[in-house]
Amino acid sequence: ALLGEEDDNARRQGAGAIAALCSGNSDNKDAIEKFKGISKLVSLLESSFGPQVCAEAAAALAVLARDHAKNQDQIAALGGIEPLVALLQGNQGKQGKQLNASAMSRRFSREWSAAETAGVSERERVMEEAASALWSLSSQHPKNQVAVADANGIPPLVAALGLRSARAQEQAAGALASLALDNAKNERSIAGLVVEFLASDDKAAAAKAARAISRLASANASNQRSLAEAGGIALLVNKLDVADGGVGVKHRRHRHEH
């Protein structure tokens, strides 16, 4: 009943309670689906609701989909993937202009440097929970792996690896690893975007890409091969060049000081 309330605080609390009740409890996950709770949670991802409601709804959907194939199917069938991708893009409730990972990261950086309000951290939390939900939805689910990619979900997940929050980075990396697992097309797409990110003239974006490569390469050997084939090794080595202000500059300066 709380999910149908007109008050955002009640909706937020209802979604949070559902997540707590269903964490690790398959029977309760079944019951939520039986009482049409999934459709209500998907509807809360829309733009007419505040960021806290969207975040709690996405978090609840992540719990409901985790290790539960029927709920993974149901959330996707009810159209849950597209609004989750939109939330991850920073376009609450609707798909915005499609940007590559590097462009998204630059946009996020401009917005965060321009404002240090509570709304910025709220927005980042929405992205965290959207990434978490996409991870749960795509885990061991080939059809949803394809659906997330078709919804243009890979570029904002790559961009999310550069968010300030360690949890956001973790959830995005998990989602990307899940999307790449046994899916060669997604794996190549992810590797290509990360390497494109690395090649950016924006030094902050390139640094985030190097961090992304570390996370993805640690996930499995297949990602290591794809990242290398996409040109990641040459670009990483070039980042060490002292002429470009790489790590060698600091090392050279340190030697001269002695």
XYZ file of C-alpha atoms in Angstrom:
258
model
C 0.000 0.000 0.000
C 2.842 2.410 0.758
C 4.078 2.218 -2.849
C 0.726 3.609 -3.983
C 0.730 6.519 -1.536
C 0.795 10.101 -2.803
C 3.583 11.061 -0.434
C 7.151 10.540 -1.663
C 8.379 9.810 1.852
C 5.856 6.956 2.198
C 6.846 5.560 -1.201
C 10.526 5.743 -0.287
C 9.956 3.973 3.017
C 7.812 1.324 1.349
C 10.465 0.545 -1.253
C 13.155 0.413 1.429
C 11.072 -1.971 3.527
C 10.551 -4.278 0.545
C 14.296 -4.413 -0.060
C 14.920 -5.297 3.583
C 12.205 -7.992 3.639
C 13.431 -9.649 0.456
C 17.185 -9.581 0.969
C 18.235 -13.234 0.832
C 14.623 -14.439 1.114
C 13.279 -16.140 -2.020
C 9.795 -16.705 -0.558
C 9.327 -13.005 0.103
C 10.576 -12.202 -3.393
C 7.874 -14.492 -4.763
C 5.250 -12.797 -2.594
C 6.183 -9.297 -3.820
C 5.743 -10.427 -7.409
C 2.438 -12.108 -6.556
C 1.009 -8.864 -5.139
C 2.145 -6.822 -8.165
C 4.862 -5.069 -6.221
C 7.327 -5.251 -9.095
C 5.107 -3.239 -11.461
C 4.665 -0.557 -8.793
C 8.411 -0.352 -8.186
C 9.099 -0.028 -11.923
C 6.561 2.823 -12.090
C 8.490 4.643 -9.339
C 11.499 4.972 -11.630
C 9.671 7.624 -13.644
C 10.443 11.345 -13.673
C 7.426 12.424 -11.649
C 9.040 11.049 -8.473
C 11.933 12.500 -6.523
C 15.509 11.141 -6.639
C 15.226 9.462 -3.241
C 12.150 7.519 -4.367
C 13.874 6.502 -7.610
C 16.958 5.365 -5.691
C 14.966 3.253 -3.229
C 12.860 1.742 -6.030
C 15.986 0.811 -7.993
C 17.576 -0.651 -4.854
C 14.470 -2.764 -4.185
C 14.433 -4.017 -7.783
C 18.111 -4.962 -7.450
C 17.276 -7.107 -4.414
C 14.232 -8.677 -6.064
C 16.174 -9.622 -9.212
C 19.234 -10.967 -7.435
C 19.485 -14.757 -7.927
C 15.822 -14.888 -8.974
C 15.288 -15.690 -12.668
C 11.511 -15.197 -12.581
C 11.828 -11.686 -11.171
C 14.602 -10.886 -13.660
C 12.174 -11.863 -16.433
C 9.306 -9.912 -14.888
C 11.204 -6.667 -14.351
C 12.438 -6.731 -17.943
C 8.977 -7.596 -19.292
C 7.477 -4.646 -17.408
C 9.933 -2.261 -19.070
C 12.258 -1.809 -16.106
C 15.540 -1.818 -18.003
C 15.054 1.389 -20.007
C 14.253 3.702 -17.055
C 17.162 2.214 -15.089
C 19.504 3.085 -17.949
C 17.990 6.577 -18.071
C 18.649 7.018 -14.338
C 22.225 5.904 -14.836
C 22.623 8.481 -17.611
C 21.488 11.176 -15.199
C 18.220 11.627 -17.104
C 15.676 10.801 -14.431
C 12.769 8.814 -15.792
C 13.412 9.253 -19.533
C 16.074 8.489 -22.083
C 18.243 11.467 -22.889
C 20.691 12.200 -25.678
C 22.989 9.233 -26.174
C 26.556 10.084 -25.200
C 29.690 7.985 -25.161
C 31.398 7.168 -21.883
C 33.981 9.952 -22.102
C 31.363 12.619 -22.885
C 29.192 11.445 -19.993
C 32.105 11.613 -17.593
C 32.959 15.163 -18.688
C 29.351 16.218 -18.196
C 29.226 14.691 -14.702
C 32.530 16.365 -13.784
C 31.297 19.796 -14.890
C 28.097 19.446 -12.910
C 29.834 18.246 -9.741
C 32.480 20.977 -9.848
C 29.777 23.607 -10.336
C 27.743 22.587 -7.301
C 28.331 20.976 -3.940
C 24.741 20.580 -2.872
C 22.872 17.644 -1.371
C 21.185 17.179 -4.734
C 24.478 16.211 -6.347
C 25.062 13.365 -3.884
C 21.425 12.289 -4.221
C 21.855 12.081 -7.963
C 24.982 9.985 -7.602
C 23.162 7.613 -5.286
C 20.429 7.184 -7.908
C 23.160 6.163 -10.351
C 24.637 3.724 -7.830
C 21.323 1.967 -7.318
C 20.551 1.911 -11.047
C 23.908 0.232 -11.701
C 23.194 -2.257 -8.917
C 19.804 -3.112 -10.435
C 21.288 -3.592 -13.902
C 23.910 -5.904 -12.391
C 21.213 -8.035 -10.747
C 19.086 -8.080 -13.888
C 21.908 -9.175 -16.198
C 23.570 -11.695 -13.890
C 23.434 -15.170 -15.465
C 20.645 -13.942 -17.765
C 21.656 -13.878 -21.470
C 18.424 -12.249 -22.643
C 18.789 -9.350 -20.216
C 22.479 -8.987 -21.121
C 21.340 -8.248 -24.675
C 18.448 -6.038 -23.522
C 20.704 -3.792 -21.410
C 23.124 -3.381 -24.312
C 20.257 -2.657 -26.719
C 19.002 0.031 -24.308
C 22.429 1.730 -24.605
C 23.268 0.749 -21.034
C 26.955 0.016 -21.573
C 28.268 3.608 -22.112
C 26.776 5.028 -18.869
C 28.031 2.004 -16.918
C 31.546 2.629 -18.226
C 31.185 6.314 -17.309
C 29.982 5.332 -13.822
C 33.356 3.698 -13.184
C 34.621 7.267 -12.829
C 32.070 8.387 -10.243
C 33.391 9.565 -6.882
C 31.593 6.899 -4.876
C 33.537 3.657 -4.374
C 30.233 1.772 -4.190
C 29.092 3.246 -7.514
C 32.354 2.126 -9.106
C 31.915 -1.357 -7.616
C 28.325 -1.719 -8.828
C 29.167 -0.460 -12.324
C 32.154 -2.802 -12.576
C 29.995 -5.711 -11.438
C 27.327 -4.872 -14.000
C 29.878 -4.611 -16.804
C 31.495 -7.916 -15.844
C 28.044 -9.506 -15.796
C 27.156 -8.060 -19.211
C 30.434 -9.311 -20.703
C 30.242 -12.845 -19.299
C 29.914 -15.321 -22.174
C 28.780 -12.484 -24.465
C 31.555 -11.651 -26.930
C 29.699 -8.695 -28.484
C 29.197 -6.967 -25.124
C 32.759 -7.760 -24.095
C 34.176 -6.100 -27.217
C 31.854 -3.123 -26.834
C 32.890 -2.588 -23.216
C 36.594 -2.902 -24.032
C 36.292 -0.472 -26.943
C 34.500 2.145 -24.854
C 36.962 1.916 -21.977
C 39.900 2.299 -24.362
C 38.151 5.248 -26.066
C 37.773 6.740 -22.592
C 41.505 6.173 -21.998
C 42.414 7.963 -25.250
C 40.513 11.106 -24.235
C 42.384 14.429 -24.184
C 40.669 15.044 -20.849
C 43.278 13.894 -18.310
C 40.686 13.298 -15.603
C 38.667 11.095 -17.947
C 41.781 9.164 -18.972
C 42.700 8.574 -15.324
C 39.210 7.206 -14.684
C 39.625 4.899 -17.675
C 42.869 3.512 -16.272
C 41.014 2.761 -13.044
C 38.256 1.091 -15.064
C 40.782 -1.098 -16.873
C 42.185 -2.234 -13.529
C 38.746 -3.263 -12.332
C 37.681 -4.983 -15.535
C 40.991 -6.755 -16.126
C 40.821 -8.155 -12.598
C 37.412 -9.700 -13.315
C 38.534 -12.337 -15.821
C 41.152 -13.262 -18.436
C 38.711 -12.726 -21.290
C 38.399 -9.040 -20.393
C 42.190 -8.796 -20.303
C 42.393 -10.084 -23.879
C 39.624 -7.803 -25.156
C 41.141 -4.718 -23.556
C 44.531 -5.555 -25.062
C 43.026 -6.186 -28.518
C 41.210 -2.831 -28.326
C 44.557 -1.051 -27.970
C 44.615 -0.572 -24.219
C 48.229 -1.639 -23.688
C 49.778 0.916 -26.049
C 47.704 3.724 -24.578
C 48.561 2.764 -21.009
C 52.274 2.681 -21.830
C 51.983 6.098 -23.488
C 50.468 7.465 -20.276
C 53.824 6.767 -18.613
C 55.626 9.172 -20.968
C 57.278 11.977 -18.970
C 56.728 14.405 -21.854
C 52.992 14.101 -21.327
C 53.130 14.778 -17.617
C 52.795 11.124 -16.703
C 54.040 9.327 -13.624
C 57.628 9.628 -14.871
C 57.590 13.375 -14.199
C 57.096 12.824 -10.508
C 59.836 10.159 -10.468
C 62.307 12.419 -12.315
C 61.544 15.337 -9.995
C 62.056 13.108 -6.979
C 65.530 12.059 -8.229
C 66.585 15.664 -8.858
C 65.593 16.635 -5.332
C 68.189 14.177 -4.040
